[in-house]
PDB file of N, CA and C in Angstrom:
ATOM      1  N   MET A   6     106.053 122.666  68.206  1.00 71.00           N
ATOM      2  CA  MET A   6     106.417 122.457  69.314  1.00 71.00           C
ATOM      3  C   MET A   6     106.853 122.283  70.667  1.00 71.00           C
ATOM      4  N   ALA A   7     107.683 122.393  71.321  1.00 81.00           N
ATOM      5  CA  ALA A   7     108.067 121.250  72.519  1.00 81.00           C
ATOM      6  C   ALA A   7     107.153 121.159  73.162  1.00 81.00           C
ATOM      7  N   ASN A   8     106.920 119.885  73.837  1.00 89.00           N
ATOM      8  CA  ASN A   8     105.659 119.056  75.312  1.00 89.00           C
ATOM      9  C   ASN A   8     106.246 120.237  76.286  1.00 89.00           C
ATOM     10  N   PHE A   9     106.445 120.842  77.563  1.00 89.00           N
ATOM     11  CA  PHE A   9     106.966 120.171  78.351  1.00 89.00           C
ATOM     12  C   PHE A   9     106.037 119.754  79.644  1.00 89.00           C
ATOM     13  N   HIS A  10     107.027 119.224  80.751  1.00 90.00           N
ATOM     14  CA  HIS A  10     105.942 118.610  81.490  1.00 90.00           C
ATOM     15  C   HIS A  10     106.699 118.105  82.452  1.00 90.00           C
ATOM     16  N   ARG A  11     106.221 119.322  83.912  1.00 90.00           N
ATOM     17  CA  ARG A  11     106.985 118.945  85.042  1.00 90.00           C
ATOM     18  C   ARG A  11     107.196 117.367  85.527  1.00 90.00           C
ATOM     19  N   LEU A  12     108.381 117.344  86.180  1.00 89.00           N
ATOM     20  CA  LEU A  12     108.411 116.465  86.723  1.00 89.00           C
ATOM     21  C   LEU A  12     107.990 115.843  88.471  1.00 89.00           C
ATOM     22  N   PRO A  13     107.614 115.262  88.626  1.00 90.00           N
ATOM     23  CA  PRO A  13     107.487 115.086  89.743  1.00 90.00           C
ATOM     24  C   PRO A  13     108.491 114.842  90.655  1.00 90.00           C
ATOM     25  N   VAL A  14     108.520 116.089  92.765  1.00 85.00           N
ATOM     26  CA  VAL A  14     109.944 116.262  92.604  1.00 85.00           C
ATOM     27  C   VAL A  14     109.482 114.998  94.612  1.00 85.00           C
ATOM     28  N   ALA A  15     110.091 113.486  94.267  1.00 88.00           N
ATOM     29  CA  ALA A  15     109.964 113.417  96.154  1.00 88.00           C
ATOM     30  C   ALA A  15     111.103 113.986  96.862  1.00 88.00           C
ATOM     31  N   ARG A  16     110.133 114.514  97.521  1.00 90.00           N
ATOM     32  CA  ARG A  16     111.591 114.427  99.048  1.00 90.00           C
ATOM     33  C   ARG A  16     111.515 114.111 100.050  1.00 90.00           C
ATOM     34  N   GLY A  17     112.353 114.011 100.617  1.00 95.00           N
ATOM     35  CA  GLY A  17     112.877 113.211 102.022  1.00 95.00           C
ATOM     36  C   GLY A  17     111.767 113.970 103.074  1.00 95.00           C
ATOM     37  N   ARG A  18     111.716 113.554 104.509  1.00 97.00           N
ATOM     38  CA  ARG A  18     111.889 113.694 105.094  1.00 97.00           C
ATOM     39  C   ARG A  18     112.223 115.098 105.892  1.00 97.00           C
ATOM     40  N   PRO A  19     110.576 115.920 106.024  1.00 98.00           N
ATOM     41  CA  PRO A  19     111.706 117.770 106.278  1.00 98.00           C
ATOM     42  C   PRO A  19     112.787 116.998 107.822  1.00 98.00           C
ATOM     43  N   VAL A  20     114.064 118.029 107.489  1.00 98.00           N
ATOM     44  CA  VAL A  20     115.342 117.800 108.447  1.00 98.00           C
ATOM     45  C   VAL A  20     115.573 118.864 109.065  1.00 98.00           C
ATOM     46  N   ARG A  21     115.585 119.527 109.886  1.00 99.00           N
ATOM     47  CA  ARG A  21     115.496 120.772 110.233  1.00 99.00           C
ATOM     48  C   ARG A  21     117.524 121.110 111.422  1.00 99.00           C
ATOM     49  N   PHE A  22     118.981 121.830 110.724  1.00 99.00           N
ATOM     50  CA  PHE A  22     119.765 121.533 111.790  1.00 99.00           C
ATOM     51  C   PHE A  22     120.299 123.315 111.297  1.00 99.00           C
ATOM     52  N   THR A  23     120.722 123.920 112.176  1.00 99.00           N
ATOM     53  CA  THR A  23     121.239 125.163 112.358  1.00 99.00           C
ATOM     54  C   THR A  23     122.915 125.127 111.442  1.00 99.00           C
ATOM     55  N   PHE A  24     122.616 126.339 111.948  1.00 98.00           N
ATOM     56  CA  PHE A  24     123.936 127.411 110.752  1.00 98.00           C
ATOM     57  C   PHE A  24     124.266 128.353 111.079  1.00 98.00           C
ATOM     58  N   GLU A  25     125.129 128.166 112.308  1.00 97.00           N
ATOM     59  CA  GLU A  25     125.939 129.831 113.367  1.00 97.00           C
ATOM     60  C   GLU A  25     124.083 130.546 112.846  1.00 97.00           C
ATOM     61  N   GLY A  26     124.108 128.865 114.576  1.00 98.00           N
ATOM     62  CA  GLY A  26     122.988 129.737 115.109  1.00 98.00           C
ATOM     63  C   GLY A  26     122.018 130.105 114.632  1.00 98.00           C
ATOM     64  N   ALA A  27     121.460 130.065 113.585  1.00 98.00           N
ATOM     65  CA  ALA A  27     119.944 129.731 113.014  1.00 98.00           C
ATOM     66  C   ALA A  27     119.693 128.271 112.199  1.00 98.00           C
ATOM     67  N   PRO A  28     117.801 128.203 112.465  1.00 98.00           N
ATOM     68  CA  PRO A  28     117.663 126.991 112.894  1.00 98.00           C
ATOM     69  C   PRO A  28     117.626 126.668 110.906  1.00 98.00           C
ATOM     70  N   VAL A  29     117.985 126.197 110.120  1.00 98.00           N
ATOM     71  CA  VAL A  29     118.019 125.552 108.609  1.00 98.00           C
ATOM     72  C   VAL A  29     116.718 125.025 108.489  1.00 98.00           C
ATOM     73  N   ASP A  30     116.162 124.815 107.889  1.00 98.00           N
ATOM     74  CA  ASP A  30     114.722 123.675 107.348  1.00 98.00           C
ATOM     75  C   ASP A  30     115.303 123.494 105.991  1.00 98.00           C
ATOM     76  N   SER A  31     115.668 121.922 105.135  1.00 98.00           N
ATOM     77  CA  SER A  31     115.930 121.049 104.875  1.00 98.00           C
ATOM     78  C   SER A  31     115.131 119.754 104.605  1.00 98.00           C
ATOM     79  N   PHE A  32     115.419 118.249 103.601  1.00 98.00           N
ATOM     80  CA  PHE A  32     115.241 117.840 103.600  1.00 98.00           C
ATOM     81  C   PHE A  32     115.801 116.581 103.266  1.00 98.00           C
ATOM     82  N   ALA A  33     115.647 115.544 103.859  1.00 97.00           N
ATOM     83  CA  ALA A  33     116.586 114.686 103.977  1.00 97.00           C
ATOM     84  C   ALA A  33     116.853 113.533 103.008  1.00 97.00           C
ATOM     85  N   GLY A  34     118.108 113.000 102.315  1.00 96.00           N
ATOM     86  CA  GLY A  34     118.681 112.904 100.908  1.00 96.00           C
ATOM     87  C   GLY A  34     119.275 114.800 100.568  1.00 96.00           C
ATOM     88  N   GLU A  35     119.562 115.709 101.619  1.00 97.00           N
ATOM     89  CA  GLU A  35     119.628 116.801 100.798  1.00 97.00           C
ATOM     90  C   GLU A  35     121.296 116.958 101.113  1.00 97.00           C
ATOM     91  N   THR A  36     122.818 117.611 100.369  1.00 98.00           N
ATOM     92  CA  THR A  36     124.012 117.855 101.107  1.00 98.00           C
ATOM     93  C   THR A  36     123.301 119.443 101.303  1.00 98.00           C
ATOM     94  N   LEU A  37     124.648 118.947 102.435  1.00 98.00           N
ATOM     95  CA  LEU A  37     124.429 120.716 103.842  1.00 98.00           C
ATOM     96  C   LEU A  37     124.712 121.933 102.744  1.00 98.00           C
ATOM     97  N   ALA A  38     125.616 121.457 101.534  1.00 98.00           N
ATOM     98  CA  ALA A  38     125.120 122.942 100.177  1.00 98.00           C
ATOM     99  C   ALA A  38     123.968 123.300 100.426  1.00 98.00           C
ATOM    100  N   THR A  39     123.786 121.885  99.803  1.00 97.00           N
ATOM    101  CA  THR A  39     121.921 122.462  98.765  1.00 97.00           C
ATOM    102  C   THR A  39     120.963 123.535  99.550  1.00 97.00           C
ATOM    103  N   ALA A  40     121.080 122.197 100.868  1.00 98.00           N
ATOM    104  CA  ALA A  40     120.282 122.296 102.081  1.00 98.00           C
ATOM    105  C   ALA A  40     120.396 124.209 101.716  1.00 98.00           C
ATOM    106  N   LEU A  41     122.063 124.975 102.390  1.00 98.00           N
ATOM    107  CA  LEU A  41     122.355 126.633 102.588  1.00 98.00           C
ATOM    108  C   LEU A  41     122.790 127.217 100.898  1.00 98.00           C
ATOM    109  N   LEU A  42     122.077 126.472 100.248  1.00 97.00           N
ATOM    110  CA  LEU A  42     122.415 127.641  99.283  1.00 97.00           C
ATOM    111  C   LEU A  42     120.646 127.337  99.399  1.00 97.00           C
ATOM    112  N   ALA A  43     120.230 126.626  99.406  1.00 96.00           N
ATOM    113  CA  ALA A  43     118.243 126.924  99.727  1.00 96.00           C
ATOM    114  C   ALA A  43     117.462 127.792 100.335  1.00 96.00           C
ATOM    115  N   ALA A  44     118.553 128.095 101.426  1.00 97.00           N
ATOM    116  CA  ALA A  44     118.015 128.855 102.725  1.00 97.00           C
ATOM    117  C   ALA A  44     118.784 130.241 102.792  1.00 97.00           C
ATOM    118  N   GLN A  45     118.906 130.566 100.968  1.00 97.00           N
ATOM    119  CA  GLN A  45     119.647 131.949 100.669  1.00 97.00           C
ATOM    120  C   GLN A  45     120.989 132.239 101.287  1.00 97.00           C
ATOM    121  N   VAL A  46     121.981 131.054 102.408  1.00 96.00           N
ATOM    122  CA  VAL A  46     122.482 131.440 103.033  1.00 96.00           C
ATOM    123  C   VAL A  46     123.643 132.405 102.235  1.00 96.00           C
ATOM    124  N   GLY A  47     124.206 133.554 102.171  1.00 94.00           N
ATOM    125  CA  GLY A  47     125.421 134.384 102.131  1.00 94.00           C
ATOM    126  C   GLY A  47     126.316 134.059 101.500  1.00 94.00           C
ATOM    127  N   ALA A  48     126.994 133.613 102.457  1.00 96.00           N
ATOM    128  CA  ALA A  48     128.547 132.528 102.787  1.00 96.00           C
ATOM    129  C   ALA A  48     128.630 131.324 103.586  1.00 96.00           C
ATOM    130  N   PHE A  49     129.493 130.434 103.271  1.00 95.00           N
ATOM    131  CA  PHE A  49     129.650 129.317 103.889  1.00 95.00           C
ATOM    132  C   PHE A  49     130.857 129.568 104.425  1.00 95.00           C
ATOM    133  N   GLY A  50     132.019 130.913 103.963  1.00 93.00           N
ATOM    134  CA  GLY A  50     132.846 131.380 104.769  1.00 93.00           C
ATOM    135  C   GLY A  50     133.365 132.387 104.227  1.00 93.00           C
ATOM    136  N   HIS A  51     134.932 132.962 104.908  1.00 92.00           N
ATOM    137  CA  HIS A  51     135.388 134.293 104.758  1.00 92.00           C
ATOM    138  C   HIS A  51     136.793 133.273 104.476  1.00 92.00           C
ATOM    139  N   THR A  52     137.437 134.519 102.807  1.00 90.00           N
ATOM    140  CA  THR A  52     138.281 134.487 102.282  1.00 90.00           C
ATOM    141  C   THR A  52     139.212 135.074 104.048  1.00 90.00           C
ATOM    142  N   ARG A  53     140.517 135.185 103.567  1.00 89.00           N
ATOM    143  CA  ARG A  53     141.289 135.727 104.824  1.00 89.00           C
ATOM    144  C   ARG A  53     141.193 137.550 104.381  1.00 89.00           C
ATOM    145  N   GLU A  54     141.016 137.525 103.228  1.00 92.00           N
ATOM    146  CA  GLU A  54     140.784 139.071 102.788  1.00 92.00           C
ATOM    147  C   GLU A  54     139.461 139.731 103.919  1.00 92.00           C
ATOM    148  N   GLY A  55     138.673 138.618 103.608  1.00 91.00           N
ATOM    149  CA  GLY A  55     137.071 139.096 103.777  1.00 91.00           C
ATOM    150  C   GLY A  55     136.630 138.665 103.161  1.00 91.00           C
ATOM    151  N   ASN A  56     136.114 138.269 101.795  1.00 93.00           N
ATOM    152  CA  ASN A  56     135.298 138.162 101.778  1.00 93.00           C
ATOM    153  C   ASN A  56     134.908 136.572 101.032  1.00 93.00           C
ATOM    154  N   PRO A  57     133.396 136.224 100.918  1.00 93.00           N
ATOM    155  CA  PRO A  57     132.079 134.794 100.931  1.00 93.00           C
ATOM    156  C   PRO A  57     133.127 134.039 100.109  1.00 93.00           C
ATOM    157  N   ARG A  58     132.803 132.892 100.964  1.00 93.00           N
ATOM    158  CA  ARG A  58     133.347 132.127 100.570  1.00 93.00           C
ATOM    159  C   ARG A  58     132.415 131.099  99.719  1.00 93.00           C
ATOM    160  N   LEU A  59     131.819 130.794  98.929  1.00 94.00           N
ATOM    161  CA  LEU A  59     130.380 129.627  98.389  1.00 94.00           C
ATOM    162  C   LEU A  59     130.860 128.819  98.008  1.00 94.00           C
ATOM    163  N   PRO A  60     130.374 127.722  97.145  1.00 94.00           N
ATOM    164  CA  PRO A  60     130.141 126.480  96.202  1.00 94.00           C
ATOM    165  C   PRO A  60     130.790 126.571  95.230  1.00 94.00           C
ATOM    166  N   PHE A  61     131.499 126.802  94.962  1.00 93.00           N
ATOM    167  CA  PHE A  61     131.841 126.744  93.762  1.00 93.00           C
ATOM    168  C   PHE A  61     132.012 125.868  92.528  1.00 93.00           C
ATOM    169  N   CYS A  62     133.163 123.824  92.662  1.00 94.00           N
ATOM    170  CA  CYS A  62     132.499 123.682  91.492  1.00 94.00           C
ATOM    171  C   CYS A  62     131.617 121.892  92.521  1.00 94.00           C
ATOM    172  N   ASN A  63     130.850 122.380  93.440  1.00 91.00           N
ATOM    173  CA  ASN A  63     129.957 121.571  93.555  1.00 91.00           C
ATOM    174  C   ASN A  63     130.218 120.006  93.321  1.00 91.00           C
ATOM    175  N   MET A  64     131.272 119.452  94.051  1.00 94.00           N
ATOM    176  CA  MET A  64     131.478 117.538  94.016  1.00 94.00           C
ATOM    177  C   MET A  64     132.511 117.587  94.434  1.00 94.00           C
ATOM    178  N   GLY A  65     133.390 118.369  95.126  1.00 93.00           N
ATOM    179  CA  GLY A  65     133.949 117.874  96.398  1.00 93.00           C
ATOM    180  C   GLY A  65     135.359 118.517  95.992  1.00 93.00           C
ATOM    181  N   THR A  66     136.502 118.981  94.850  1.00 94.00           N
ATOM    182  CA  THR A  66     137.722 119.519  94.697  1.00 94.00           C
ATOM    183  C   THR A  66     137.708 120.656  95.237  1.00 94.00           C
ATOM    184  N   CYS A  67     137.270 121.062  95.212  1.00 92.00           N
ATOM    185  CA  CYS A  67     137.143 122.853  95.660  1.00 92.00           C
ATOM    186  C   CYS A  67     137.443 123.587  96.379  1.00 92.00           C
ATOM    187  N   PHE A  68     137.202 122.301  97.522  1.00 93.00           N
ATOM    188  CA  PHE A  68     137.336 122.797  99.042  1.00 93.00           C
ATOM    189  C   PHE A  68     136.822 124.251  99.035  1.00 93.00           C
ATOM    190  N   ASP A  69     135.713 124.352  98.597  1.00 93.00           N
ATOM    191  CA  ASP A  69     134.977 126.221  99.066  1.00 93.00           C
ATOM    192  C   ASP A  69     133.601 126.233  99.865  1.00 93.00           C
ATOM    193  N   CYS A  70     133.312 124.902  99.875  1.00 95.00           N
ATOM    194  CA  CYS A  70     131.923 124.629 100.962  1.00 95.00           C
ATOM    195  C   CYS A  70     132.584 124.354 102.210  1.00 95.00           C
ATOM    196  N   ALA A  71     134.287 123.848 102.399  1.00 96.00           N
ATOM    197  CA  ALA A  71     134.443 123.430 103.531  1.00 96.00           C
ATOM    198  C   ALA A  71     133.688 124.032 104.867  1.00 96.00           C
ATOM    199  N   VAL A  72     132.660 123.399 105.389  1.00 97.00           N
ATOM    200  CA  VAL A  72     132.360 124.103 106.711  1.00 97.00           C
ATOM    201  C   VAL A  72     132.756 123.198 107.730  1.00 97.00           C
ATOM    202  N   GLN A  73     132.320 124.041 109.234  1.00 97.00           N
ATOM    203  CA  GLN A  73     132.820 122.766 110.698  1.00 97.00           C
ATOM    204  C   GLN A  73     131.093 122.249 110.685  1.00 97.00           C
ATOM    205  N   VAL A  74     131.572 120.486 111.435  1.00 97.00           N
ATOM    206  CA  VAL A  74     130.474 119.727 111.502  1.00 97.00           C
ATOM    207  C   VAL A  74     130.105 119.748 112.676  1.00 97.00           C
ATOM    208  N   ASP A  75     129.533 119.639 113.894  1.00 97.00           N
ATOM    209  CA  ASP A  75     129.590 119.444 115.708  1.00 97.00           C
ATOM    210  C   ASP A  75     130.424 119.570 116.361  1.00 97.00           C
ATOM    211  N   GLY A  76     131.113 120.683 115.868  1.00 93.00           N
ATOM    212  CA  GLY A  76     132.158 121.134 116.508  1.00 93.00           C
ATOM    213  C   GLY A  76     134.198 120.228 116.395  1.00 93.00           C
ATOM    214  N   ARG A  77     133.889 119.022 114.727  1.00 92.00           N
ATOM    215  CA  ARG A  77     134.978 118.300 114.457  1.00 92.00           C
ATOM    216  C   ARG A  77     135.296 118.668 113.731  1.00 92.00           C
ATOM    217  N   GLY A  78     136.342 118.596 112.530  1.00 88.00           N
ATOM    218  CA  GLY A  78     136.992 119.529 112.140  1.00 88.00           C
ATOM    219  C   GLY A  78     136.624 119.243 110.716  1.00 88.00           C
ATOM    220  N   LEU A  79     136.855 120.125 109.426  1.00 94.00           N
ATOM    221  CA  LEU A  79     135.812 120.868 108.087  1.00 94.00           C
ATOM    222  C   LEU A  79     135.407 119.151 107.571  1.00 94.00           C
ATOM    223  N   VAL A  80     134.698 119.206 106.877  1.00 97.00           N
ATOM    224  CA  VAL A  80     133.651 118.937 105.463  1.00 97.00           C
ATOM    225  C   VAL A  80     133.639 119.626 104.747  1.00 97.00           C
ATOM    226  N   ARG A  81     133.525 119.473 103.149  1.00 97.00           N
ATOM    227  CA  ARG A  81     132.437 119.837 101.841  1.00 97.00           C
ATOM    228  C   ARG A  81     131.452 119.572 102.632  1.00 97.00           C
ATOM    229  N   ALA A  82     130.805 120.560 102.035  1.00 98.00           N
ATOM    230  CA  ALA A  82     129.055 119.904 102.658  1.00 98.00           C
ATOM    231  C   ALA A  82     128.651 119.973 101.161  1.00 98.00           C
ATOM    232  N   CYS A  83     129.064 120.193  99.785  1.00 97.00           N
ATOM    233  CA  CYS A  83     128.399 119.911  98.413  1.00 97.00           C
ATOM    234  C   CYS A  83     128.833 118.165  98.631  1.00 97.00           C
ATOM    235  N   LEU A  84     129.505 117.201  99.520  1.00 98.00           N
ATOM    236  CA  LEU A  84     129.048 116.071  99.756  1.00 98.00           C
ATOM    237  C   LEU A  84     129.259 115.545 100.669  1.00 98.00           C
ATOM    238  N   THR A  85     128.334 116.618 102.220  1.00 98.00           N
ATOM    239  CA  THR A  85     127.548 115.934 103.080  1.00 98.00           C
ATOM    240  C   THR A  85     126.181 115.848 102.971  1.00 98.00           C
ATOM    241  N   ASP A  86     125.849 114.824 103.866  1.00 98.00           N
ATOM    242  CA  ASP A  86     124.421 114.572 103.946  1.00 98.00           C
ATOM    243  C   ASP A  86     123.612 115.276 105.161  1.00 98.00           C
ATOM    244  N   VAL A  87     122.705 116.222 105.471  1.00 98.00           N
ATOM    245  CA  VAL A  87     122.269 117.209 106.280  1.00 98.00           C
ATOM    246  C   VAL A  87     121.695 115.852 106.836  1.00 98.00           C
ATOM    247  N   VAL A  88     121.624 115.662 108.190  1.00 98.00           N
ATOM    248  CA  VAL A  88     121.275 115.125 109.770  1.00 98.00           C
ATOM    249  C   VAL A  88     120.521 116.296 110.070  1.00 98.00           C
ATOM    250  N   GLU A  89     119.624 115.804 111.093  1.00 98.00           N
ATOM    251  CA  GLU A  89     118.905 115.797 112.524  1.00 98.00           C
ATOM    252  C   GLU A  89     119.388 116.594 113.596  1.00 98.00           C
ATOM    253  N   GLY A  90     119.236 117.726 113.309  1.00 98.00           N
ATOM    254  CA  GLY A  90     120.399 118.709 114.699  1.00 98.00           C
ATOM    255  C   GLY A  90     121.384 118.648 114.369  1.00 98.00           C
ATOM    256  N   MET A  91     122.482 118.581 113.044  1.00 98.00           N
ATOM    257  CA  MET A  91     123.686 118.707 113.424  1.00 98.00           C
ATOM    258  C   MET A  91     123.949 120.068 113.489  1.00 98.00           C
ATOM    259  N   VAL A  92     125.045 120.433 113.502  1.00 98.00           N
ATOM    260  CA  VAL A  92     125.323 122.187 114.114  1.00 98.00           C
ATOM    261  C   VAL A  92     126.624 122.710 113.113  1.00 98.00           C
ATOM    262  N   VAL A  93     126.118 123.355 111.830  1.00 98.00           N
ATOM    263  CA  VAL A  93     127.172 123.640 111.116  1.00 98.00           C
ATOM    264  C   VAL A  93     127.472 125.027 111.787  1.00 98.00           C
ATOM    265  N   ASN A  94     129.250 125.146 111.033  1.00 98.00           N
ATOM    266  CA  ASN A  94     129.935 126.902 111.081  1.00 98.00           C
ATOM    267  C   ASN A  94     130.104 126.905 110.148  1.00 98.00           C
ATOM    268  N   MET A  95     130.772 127.936 109.628  1.00 96.00           N
ATOM    269  CA  MET A  95     131.629 128.455 109.214  1.00 96.00           C
ATOM    270  C   MET A  95     133.235 128.069 110.235  1.00 96.00           C
ATOM    271  N   GLN A  96     133.980 127.688 108.174  1.00 87.00           N
ATOM    272  CA  GLN A  96     135.267 128.466 109.066  1.00 87.00           C
ATOM    273  C   GLN A  96     136.433 129.362 109.569  1.00 87.00           C
ATOM    274  N   GLU A  97     136.934 128.764 110.634  1.00 77.00           N
ATOM    275  CA  GLU A  97     137.506 129.344 111.022  1.00 77.00           C
ATOM    276  C   GLU A  97     138.868 130.118 110.336  1.00 77.00           C
ATOM    277  N   ILE A  98     139.556 131.101 110.004  1.00 72.00           N
ATOM    278  CA  ILE A  98     140.474 131.599 109.127  1.00 72.00           C
ATOM    279  C   ILE A  98     141.074 131.893 110.011  1.00 72.00           C
ATOM    280  N   LYS A  99     142.423 131.011 110.057  1.00 64.00           N
ATOM    281  CA  LYS A  99     143.322 131.498 110.987  1.00 64.00           C
ATOM    282  C   LYS A  99     144.843 131.926 110.906  1.00 64.00           C
TER     283      LYS A  99
END
């Protein structure tokens, strides 16, 4: 019979940012994708057809996690660390 042991989880300091105007609590060292998924955000954006977009590859190749940060261009949430006070919004489909 296997012996299972819980590994300790070392979290960074608490970090708060906003997504679509709502506060999201996370921890330093987490990516935006990790924090948004942990907060049970239902969509990072929408397809042209209106379907929700969520991270697919979680390693930066698919761009399904692209979000707008601090009013600038799109970033991949799976490659971007959370920063205190950042303002994150869904990408706008034009």
